[in-house]
PDB file of C-alpha atoms in Angstrom:
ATOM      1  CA  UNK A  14      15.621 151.742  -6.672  1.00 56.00           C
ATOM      2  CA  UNK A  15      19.142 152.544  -7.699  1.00 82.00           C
ATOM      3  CA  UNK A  16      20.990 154.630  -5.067  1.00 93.00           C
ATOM      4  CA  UNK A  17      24.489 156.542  -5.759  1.00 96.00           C
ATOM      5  CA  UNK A  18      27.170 154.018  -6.488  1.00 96.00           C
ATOM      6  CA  UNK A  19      30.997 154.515  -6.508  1.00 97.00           C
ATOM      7  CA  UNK A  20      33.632 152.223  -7.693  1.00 97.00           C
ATOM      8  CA  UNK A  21      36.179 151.236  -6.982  1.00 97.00           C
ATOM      9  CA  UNK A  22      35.188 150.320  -3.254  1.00 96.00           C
ATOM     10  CA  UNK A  23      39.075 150.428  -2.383  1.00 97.00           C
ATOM     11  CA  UNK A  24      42.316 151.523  -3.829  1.00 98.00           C
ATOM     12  CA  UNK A  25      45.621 150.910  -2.823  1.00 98.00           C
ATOM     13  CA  UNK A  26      48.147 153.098  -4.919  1.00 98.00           C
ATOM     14  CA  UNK A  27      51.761 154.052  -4.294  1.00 97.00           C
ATOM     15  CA  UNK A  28      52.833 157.847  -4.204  1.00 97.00           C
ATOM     16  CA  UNK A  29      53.107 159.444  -7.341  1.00 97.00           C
ATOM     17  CA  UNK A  30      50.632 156.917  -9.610  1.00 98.00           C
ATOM     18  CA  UNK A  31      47.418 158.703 -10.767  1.00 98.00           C
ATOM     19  CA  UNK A  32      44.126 157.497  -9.872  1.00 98.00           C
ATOM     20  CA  UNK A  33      40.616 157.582 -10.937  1.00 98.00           C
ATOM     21  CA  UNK A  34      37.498 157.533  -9.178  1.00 98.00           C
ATOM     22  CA  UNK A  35      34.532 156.738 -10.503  1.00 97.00           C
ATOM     23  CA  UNK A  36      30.454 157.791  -8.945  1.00 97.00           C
ATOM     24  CA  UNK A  37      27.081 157.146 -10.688  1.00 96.00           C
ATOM     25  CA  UNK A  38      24.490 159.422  -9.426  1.00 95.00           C
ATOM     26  CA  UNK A  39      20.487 158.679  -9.189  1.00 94.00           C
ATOM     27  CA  UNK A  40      19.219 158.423 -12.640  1.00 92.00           C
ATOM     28  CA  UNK A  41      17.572 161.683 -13.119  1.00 89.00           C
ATOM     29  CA  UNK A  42      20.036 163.816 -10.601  1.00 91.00           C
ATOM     30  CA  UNK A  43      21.065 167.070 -12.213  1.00 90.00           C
ATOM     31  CA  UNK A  44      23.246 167.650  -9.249  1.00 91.00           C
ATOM     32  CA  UNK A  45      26.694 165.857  -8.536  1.00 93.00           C
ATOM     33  CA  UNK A  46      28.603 166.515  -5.605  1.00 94.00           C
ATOM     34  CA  UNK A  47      32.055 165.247  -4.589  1.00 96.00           C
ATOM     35  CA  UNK A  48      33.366 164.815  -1.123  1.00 95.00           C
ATOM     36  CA  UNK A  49      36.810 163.967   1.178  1.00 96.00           C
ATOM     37  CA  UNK A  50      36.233 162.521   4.032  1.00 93.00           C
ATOM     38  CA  UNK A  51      39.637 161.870   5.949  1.00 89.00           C
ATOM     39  CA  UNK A  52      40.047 159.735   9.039  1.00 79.00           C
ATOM     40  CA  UNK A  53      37.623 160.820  11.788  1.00 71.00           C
ATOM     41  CA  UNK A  54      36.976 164.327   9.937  1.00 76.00           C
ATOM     42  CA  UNK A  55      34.026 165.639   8.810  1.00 83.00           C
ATOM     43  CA  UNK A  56      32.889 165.873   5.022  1.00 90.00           C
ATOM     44  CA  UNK A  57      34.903 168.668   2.739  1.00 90.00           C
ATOM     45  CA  UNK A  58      33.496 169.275  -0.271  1.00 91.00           C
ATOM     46  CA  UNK A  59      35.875 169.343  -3.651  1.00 95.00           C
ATOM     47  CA  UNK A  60      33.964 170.266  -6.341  1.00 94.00           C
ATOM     48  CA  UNK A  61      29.981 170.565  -7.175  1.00 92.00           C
ATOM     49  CA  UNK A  62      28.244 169.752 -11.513  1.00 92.00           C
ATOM     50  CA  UNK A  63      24.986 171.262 -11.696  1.00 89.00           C
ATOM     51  CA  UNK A  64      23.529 169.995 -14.934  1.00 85.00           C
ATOM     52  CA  UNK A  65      25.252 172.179 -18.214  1.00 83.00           C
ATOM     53  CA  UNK A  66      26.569 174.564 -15.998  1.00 86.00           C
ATOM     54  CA  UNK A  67      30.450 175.112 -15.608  1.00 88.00           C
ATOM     55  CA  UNK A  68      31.300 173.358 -12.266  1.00 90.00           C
ATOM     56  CA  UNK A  69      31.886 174.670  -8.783  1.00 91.00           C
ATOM     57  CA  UNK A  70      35.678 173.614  -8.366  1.00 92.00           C
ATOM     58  CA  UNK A  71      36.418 176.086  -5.553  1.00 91.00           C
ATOM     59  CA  UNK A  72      37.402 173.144  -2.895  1.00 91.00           C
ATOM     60  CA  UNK A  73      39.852 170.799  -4.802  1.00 95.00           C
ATOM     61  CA  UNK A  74      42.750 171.213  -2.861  1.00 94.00           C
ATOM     62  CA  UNK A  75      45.247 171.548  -5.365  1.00 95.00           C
ATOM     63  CA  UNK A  76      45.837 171.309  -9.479  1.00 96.00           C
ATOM     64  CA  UNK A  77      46.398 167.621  -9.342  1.00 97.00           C
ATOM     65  CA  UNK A  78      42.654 167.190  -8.450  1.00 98.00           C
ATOM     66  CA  UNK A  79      40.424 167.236 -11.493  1.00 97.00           C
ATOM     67  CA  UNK A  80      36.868 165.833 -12.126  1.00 96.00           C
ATOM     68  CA  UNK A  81      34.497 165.443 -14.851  1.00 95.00           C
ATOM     69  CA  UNK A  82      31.345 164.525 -15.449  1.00 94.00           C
ATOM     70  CA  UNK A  83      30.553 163.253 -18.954  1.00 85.00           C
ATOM     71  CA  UNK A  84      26.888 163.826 -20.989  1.00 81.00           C
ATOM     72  CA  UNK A  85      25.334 164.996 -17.392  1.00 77.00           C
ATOM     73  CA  UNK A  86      25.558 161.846 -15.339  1.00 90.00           C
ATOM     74  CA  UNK A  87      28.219 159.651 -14.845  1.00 95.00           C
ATOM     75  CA  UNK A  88      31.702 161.373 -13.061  1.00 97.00           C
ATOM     76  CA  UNK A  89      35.337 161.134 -12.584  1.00 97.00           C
ATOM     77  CA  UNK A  90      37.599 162.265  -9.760  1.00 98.00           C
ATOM     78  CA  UNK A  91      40.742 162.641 -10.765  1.00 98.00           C
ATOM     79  CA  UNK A  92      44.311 162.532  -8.716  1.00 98.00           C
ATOM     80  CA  UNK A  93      47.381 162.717 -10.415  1.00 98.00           C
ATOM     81  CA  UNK A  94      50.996 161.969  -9.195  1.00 98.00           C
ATOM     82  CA  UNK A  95      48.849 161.064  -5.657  1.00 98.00           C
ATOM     83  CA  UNK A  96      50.725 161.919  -2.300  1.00 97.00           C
ATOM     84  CA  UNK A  97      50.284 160.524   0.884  1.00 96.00           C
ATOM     85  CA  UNK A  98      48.074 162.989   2.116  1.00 95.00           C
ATOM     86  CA  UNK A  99      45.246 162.055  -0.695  1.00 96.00           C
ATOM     87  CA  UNK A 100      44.713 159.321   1.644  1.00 96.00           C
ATOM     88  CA  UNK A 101      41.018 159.191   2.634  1.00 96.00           C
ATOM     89  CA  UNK A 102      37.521 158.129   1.514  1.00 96.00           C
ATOM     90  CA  UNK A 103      36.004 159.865  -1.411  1.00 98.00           C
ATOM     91  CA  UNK A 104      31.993 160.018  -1.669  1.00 97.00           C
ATOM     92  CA  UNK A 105      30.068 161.032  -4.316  1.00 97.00           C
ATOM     93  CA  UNK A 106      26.356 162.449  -3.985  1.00 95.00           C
ATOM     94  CA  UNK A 107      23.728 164.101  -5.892  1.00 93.00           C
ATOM     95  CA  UNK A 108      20.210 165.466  -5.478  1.00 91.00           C
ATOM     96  CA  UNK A 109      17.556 166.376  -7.932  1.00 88.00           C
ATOM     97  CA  UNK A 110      18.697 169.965  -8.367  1.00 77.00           C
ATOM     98  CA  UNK A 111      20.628 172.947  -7.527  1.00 67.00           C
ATOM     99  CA  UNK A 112      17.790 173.859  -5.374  1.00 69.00           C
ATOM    100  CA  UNK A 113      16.777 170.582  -4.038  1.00 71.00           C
ATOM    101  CA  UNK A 114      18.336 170.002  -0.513  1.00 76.00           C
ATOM    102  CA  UNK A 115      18.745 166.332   0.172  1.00 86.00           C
ATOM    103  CA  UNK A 116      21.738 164.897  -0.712  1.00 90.00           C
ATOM    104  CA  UNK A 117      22.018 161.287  -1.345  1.00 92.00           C
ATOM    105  CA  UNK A 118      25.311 159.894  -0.896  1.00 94.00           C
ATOM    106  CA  UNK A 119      27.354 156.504  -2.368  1.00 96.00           C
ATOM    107  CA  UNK A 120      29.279 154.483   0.006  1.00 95.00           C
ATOM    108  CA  UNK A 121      32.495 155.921  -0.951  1.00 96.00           C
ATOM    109  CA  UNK A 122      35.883 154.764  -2.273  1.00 97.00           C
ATOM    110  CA  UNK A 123      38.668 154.604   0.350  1.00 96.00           C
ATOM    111  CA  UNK A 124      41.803 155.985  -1.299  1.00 97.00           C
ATOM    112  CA  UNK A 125      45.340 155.039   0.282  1.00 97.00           C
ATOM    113  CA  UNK A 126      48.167 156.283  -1.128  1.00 97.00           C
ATOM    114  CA  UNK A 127      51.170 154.265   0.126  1.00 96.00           C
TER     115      UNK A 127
ATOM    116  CA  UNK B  18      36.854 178.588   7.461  1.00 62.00           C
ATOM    117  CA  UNK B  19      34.787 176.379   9.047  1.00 72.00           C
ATOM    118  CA  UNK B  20      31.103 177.467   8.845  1.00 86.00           C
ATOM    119  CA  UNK B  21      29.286 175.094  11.123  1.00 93.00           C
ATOM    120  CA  UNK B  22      30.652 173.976  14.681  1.00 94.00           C
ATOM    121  CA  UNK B  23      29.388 170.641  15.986  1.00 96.00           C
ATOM    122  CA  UNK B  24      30.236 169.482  19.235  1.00 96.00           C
ATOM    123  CA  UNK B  25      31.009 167.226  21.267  1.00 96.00           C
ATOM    124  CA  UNK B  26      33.167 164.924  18.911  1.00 94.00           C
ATOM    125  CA  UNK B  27      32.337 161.824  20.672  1.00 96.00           C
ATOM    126  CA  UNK B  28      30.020 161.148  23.229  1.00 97.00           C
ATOM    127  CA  UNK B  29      29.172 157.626  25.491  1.00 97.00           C
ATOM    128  CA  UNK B  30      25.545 156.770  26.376  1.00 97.00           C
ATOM    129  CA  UNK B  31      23.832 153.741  27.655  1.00 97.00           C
ATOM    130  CA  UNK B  32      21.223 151.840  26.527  1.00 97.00           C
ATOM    131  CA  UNK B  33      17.628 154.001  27.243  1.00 97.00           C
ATOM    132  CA  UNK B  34      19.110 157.410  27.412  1.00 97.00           C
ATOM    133  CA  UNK B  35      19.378 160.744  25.416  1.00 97.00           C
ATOM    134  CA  UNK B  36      22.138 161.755  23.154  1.00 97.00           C
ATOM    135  CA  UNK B  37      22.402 165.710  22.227  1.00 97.00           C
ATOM    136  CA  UNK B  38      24.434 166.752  19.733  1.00 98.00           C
ATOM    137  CA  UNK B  39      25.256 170.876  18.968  1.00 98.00           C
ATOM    138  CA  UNK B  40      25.953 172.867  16.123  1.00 97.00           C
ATOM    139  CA  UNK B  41      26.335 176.560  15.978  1.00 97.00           C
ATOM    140  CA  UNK B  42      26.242 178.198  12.800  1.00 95.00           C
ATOM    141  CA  UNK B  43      27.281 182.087  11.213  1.00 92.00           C
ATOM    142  CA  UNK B  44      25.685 183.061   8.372  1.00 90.00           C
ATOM    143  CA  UNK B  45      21.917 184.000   8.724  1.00 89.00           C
ATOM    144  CA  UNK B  46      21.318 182.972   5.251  1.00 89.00           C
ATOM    145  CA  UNK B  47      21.086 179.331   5.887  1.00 91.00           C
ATOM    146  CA  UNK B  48      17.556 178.533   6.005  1.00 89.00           C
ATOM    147  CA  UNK B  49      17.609 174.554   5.510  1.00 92.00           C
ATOM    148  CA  UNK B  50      19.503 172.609   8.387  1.00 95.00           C
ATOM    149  CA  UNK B  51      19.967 168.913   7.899  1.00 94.00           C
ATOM    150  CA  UNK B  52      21.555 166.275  10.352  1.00 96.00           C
ATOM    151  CA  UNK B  53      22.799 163.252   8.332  1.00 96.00           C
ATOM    152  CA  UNK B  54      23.767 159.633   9.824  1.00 97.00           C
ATOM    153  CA  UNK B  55      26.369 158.106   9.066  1.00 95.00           C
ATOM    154  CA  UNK B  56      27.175 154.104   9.686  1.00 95.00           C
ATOM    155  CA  UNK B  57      30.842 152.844   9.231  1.00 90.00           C
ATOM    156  CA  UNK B  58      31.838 152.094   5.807  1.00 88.00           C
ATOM    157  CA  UNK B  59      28.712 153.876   4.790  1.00 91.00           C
ATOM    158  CA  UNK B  60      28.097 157.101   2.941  1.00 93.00           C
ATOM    159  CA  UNK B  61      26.099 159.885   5.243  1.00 94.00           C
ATOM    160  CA  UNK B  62      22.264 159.259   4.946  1.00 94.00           C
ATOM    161  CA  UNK B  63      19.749 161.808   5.675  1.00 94.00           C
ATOM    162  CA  UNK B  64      18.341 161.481   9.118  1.00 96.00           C
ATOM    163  CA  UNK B  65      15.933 164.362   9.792  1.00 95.00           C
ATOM    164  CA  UNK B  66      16.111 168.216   8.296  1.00 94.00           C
ATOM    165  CA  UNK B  67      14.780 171.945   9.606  1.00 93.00           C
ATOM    166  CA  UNK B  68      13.952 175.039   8.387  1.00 90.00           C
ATOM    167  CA  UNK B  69      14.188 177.897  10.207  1.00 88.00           C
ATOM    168  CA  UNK B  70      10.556 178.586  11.065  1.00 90.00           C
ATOM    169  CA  UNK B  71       9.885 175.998  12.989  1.00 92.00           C
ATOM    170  CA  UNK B  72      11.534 175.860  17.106  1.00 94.00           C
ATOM    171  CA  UNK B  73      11.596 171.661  16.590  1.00 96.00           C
ATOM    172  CA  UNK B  74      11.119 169.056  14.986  1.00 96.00           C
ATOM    173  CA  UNK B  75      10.467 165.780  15.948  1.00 96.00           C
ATOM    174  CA  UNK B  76      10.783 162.206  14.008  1.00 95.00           C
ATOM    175  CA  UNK B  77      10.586 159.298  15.838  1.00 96.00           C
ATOM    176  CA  UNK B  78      13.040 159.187  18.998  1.00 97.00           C
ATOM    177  CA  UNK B  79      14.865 162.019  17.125  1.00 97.00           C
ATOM    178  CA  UNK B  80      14.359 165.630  17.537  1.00 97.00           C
ATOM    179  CA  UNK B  81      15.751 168.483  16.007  1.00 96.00           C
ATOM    180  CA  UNK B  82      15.675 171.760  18.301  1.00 96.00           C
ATOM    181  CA  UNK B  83      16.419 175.167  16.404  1.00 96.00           C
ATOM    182  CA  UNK B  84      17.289 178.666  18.187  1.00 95.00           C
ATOM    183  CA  UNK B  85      17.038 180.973  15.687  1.00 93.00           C
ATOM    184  CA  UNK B  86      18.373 183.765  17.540  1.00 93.00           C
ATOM    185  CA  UNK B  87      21.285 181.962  19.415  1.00 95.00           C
ATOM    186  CA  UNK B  88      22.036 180.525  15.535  1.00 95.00           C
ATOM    187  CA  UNK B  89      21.975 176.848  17.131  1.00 96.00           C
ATOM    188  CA  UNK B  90      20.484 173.946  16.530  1.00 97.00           C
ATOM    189  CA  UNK B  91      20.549 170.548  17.689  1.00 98.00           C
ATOM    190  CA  UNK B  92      19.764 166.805  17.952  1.00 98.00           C
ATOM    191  CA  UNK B  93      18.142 164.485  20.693  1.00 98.00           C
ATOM    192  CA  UNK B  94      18.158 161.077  20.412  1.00 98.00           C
ATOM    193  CA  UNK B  95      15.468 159.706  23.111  1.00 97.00           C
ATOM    194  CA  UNK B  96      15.844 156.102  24.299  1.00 97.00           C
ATOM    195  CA  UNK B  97      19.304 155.836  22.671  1.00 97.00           C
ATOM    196  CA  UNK B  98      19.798 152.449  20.971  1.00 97.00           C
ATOM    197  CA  UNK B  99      23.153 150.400  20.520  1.00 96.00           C
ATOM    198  CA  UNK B 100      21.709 150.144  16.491  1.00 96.00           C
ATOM    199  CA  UNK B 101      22.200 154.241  17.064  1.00 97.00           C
ATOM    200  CA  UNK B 102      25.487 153.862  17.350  1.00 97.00           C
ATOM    201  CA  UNK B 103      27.188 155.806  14.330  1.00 97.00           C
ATOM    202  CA  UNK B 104      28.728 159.472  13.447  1.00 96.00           C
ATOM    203  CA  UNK B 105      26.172 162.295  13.140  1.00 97.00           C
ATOM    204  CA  UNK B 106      26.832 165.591  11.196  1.00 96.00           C
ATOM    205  CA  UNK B 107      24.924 168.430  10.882  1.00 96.00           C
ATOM    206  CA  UNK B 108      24.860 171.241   7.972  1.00 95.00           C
ATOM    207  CA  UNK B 109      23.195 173.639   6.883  1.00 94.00           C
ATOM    208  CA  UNK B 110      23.237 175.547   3.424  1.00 89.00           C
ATOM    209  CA  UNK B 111      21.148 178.803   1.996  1.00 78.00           C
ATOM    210  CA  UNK B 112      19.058 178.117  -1.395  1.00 70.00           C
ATOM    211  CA  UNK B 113      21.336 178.816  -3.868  1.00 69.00           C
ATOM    212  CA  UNK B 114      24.596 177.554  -2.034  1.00 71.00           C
ATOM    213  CA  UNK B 115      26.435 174.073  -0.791  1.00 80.00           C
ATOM    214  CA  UNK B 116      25.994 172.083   2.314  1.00 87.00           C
ATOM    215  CA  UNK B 117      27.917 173.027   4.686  1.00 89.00           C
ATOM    216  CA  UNK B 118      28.905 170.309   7.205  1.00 92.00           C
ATOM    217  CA  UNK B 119      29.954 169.969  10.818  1.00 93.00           C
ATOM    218  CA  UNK B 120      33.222 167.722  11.958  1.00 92.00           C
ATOM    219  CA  UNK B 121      30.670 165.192  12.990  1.00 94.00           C
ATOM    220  CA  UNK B 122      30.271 163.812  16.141  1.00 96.00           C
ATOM    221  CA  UNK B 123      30.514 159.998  17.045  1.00 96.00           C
ATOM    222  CA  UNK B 124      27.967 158.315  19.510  1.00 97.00           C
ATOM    223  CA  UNK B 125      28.863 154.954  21.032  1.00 97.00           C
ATOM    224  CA  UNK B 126      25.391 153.719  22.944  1.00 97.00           C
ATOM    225  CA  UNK B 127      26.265 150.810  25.090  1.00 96.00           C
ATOM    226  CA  UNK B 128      24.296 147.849  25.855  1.00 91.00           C
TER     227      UNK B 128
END
C-alpha cells in the first residue's frame, strides 16, 4: 500500500526566497506530524494536525515557519524569506490517531538554502 | 530541553557481534518506548517498541531491554550485520503527548 510521500525530494533555494513543502499522509491517518532533521542530528519536531483540532505549533522555530493541512489530509510546510540555517531535511509522518503510537514516516525533502 | 538521552553517537562493530545502544529518559509518564531505524536518504522506520511492563523484548536479533527504575532502556543487536548498518533513535512519548526522540546513534558494522 501507499506509504507517506513528500515532494519535492530536493530543493535548492537561495536565502530569502520562500519555499513550500509538500507531505501526503496514509490515506485514513488522522494524525500529521512534521519533522527537522539537520545534518547528523536527531529528529525535532515543528508542529503536530490531529484531525479538526487546532494544531500543535509549539516547535516551529520561528514566525517564518507555517504549515497547513487542507480538508484533513494533504499538508504544507511553509518557510518564508528562508535563511541559511533552514538548511536540513524535512519529514513528514502520520499515524492513525492521536493515541495511536507508530509513526510512519516519508522519505523527506532535503532543504538547502544557499 | 532535551527529554531523551541516547548514547553513544556512533559506534564500530564487526561482522557477528552485538551493538547496544542507550537511552535514558525523565519523565515517568512515558509508557510507550519505540526505537526507529533509519537508512540514509530514508525516513525513520519503526524497528521494535516497549511498554513499560515488560523487562525485554525481543524481535529477531533485536532486543529491547527496559529498567524501569533506572528510567533506561536499550537496544541489542545480536549477530550485527553490515545490512544493519544505519542510524538508530529511540523515543518515547506518554498517551496523550508527542514522540520524543533521542540524537540518534549511528552504527557502522564492518564486513
Amino acid at each position: 500500500g501507499a506509504g507517506v510521500s513528500q515532494s519535492p525530494s530536493n530543493k535548492v533555494t537561495e536565502k530569502g526566497k520562500d519555499v513550500e513543502l509538500r507531505c501526503d499522509p496514509i490515506s485514513g491517518h488522522t494524525a500529521l506530524y512534521w519533522y527537522r532533521q539537520s545534518l547528523g542530528q536527531g529528529l525535532e519536531f515543528l508542529i503536530y494536525f490531529q484531525g479538526n483540532s487546532a494544531p500543535d505549533k509549539s516547535g516551529l522555530p520561528s514566525d517564518r515557519f507555517s504549515a497547513e493541512r487542507t480538508g484533513g489530509s494533504v499538508s504544507t510546510l511553509t518557510i518564508q524569506r528562508t535563511q541559511q540555517e533552514d538548511s536540513a531535511v524535512y519529514l513528514c509522518a502520520s499515524s492513525e490517531g492521536q493515541r495511536s503510537n507508530e509513526q510512519f514516516f516519508g522519505p523527506g525533502t532535503r532543504l538547502t538554502v544557499l | 530541553q532535551q527529554q531523551v538521552k541516547q548514547s553513544p553517537q556512533s559506534l564500530i562493530v564487526q561482522k557477528g557481534g552485538i551493538s547496544i545502544i542507550n537511552c535514558a529518559y525523565e519523565n515517568t509518564a512515558f509508557d510507550y518506548f519505540p526505537w526507529y531505524q533509519q537508512f540514509p536518504g530514508k525516513g525513520p522506520a519503526l524497528l521494535i517498541a516497549i511498554r513499560p511492563d515488560v523487562s525485554e523484548k525481543k524481535e529477531g536479533r533485536f532486543t529491547i531491554s527496559f529498567n524501569k527504575s533506572a528510567k533506561q532502556f536499550s537496544l541489542h543487536i545480536m549477530d550485527s550485520q553490515p545490512g544493519d548498518s544505519a542510524t538508530y533513535f529511540c523515543a518515547a512519548k506518554n498517551s496523550w503527548g508527542k514522540l520524543q526522540f533521542g540524537a540518534g546513534t549511528q552504527v557502522v558494522v564492518t564486513p
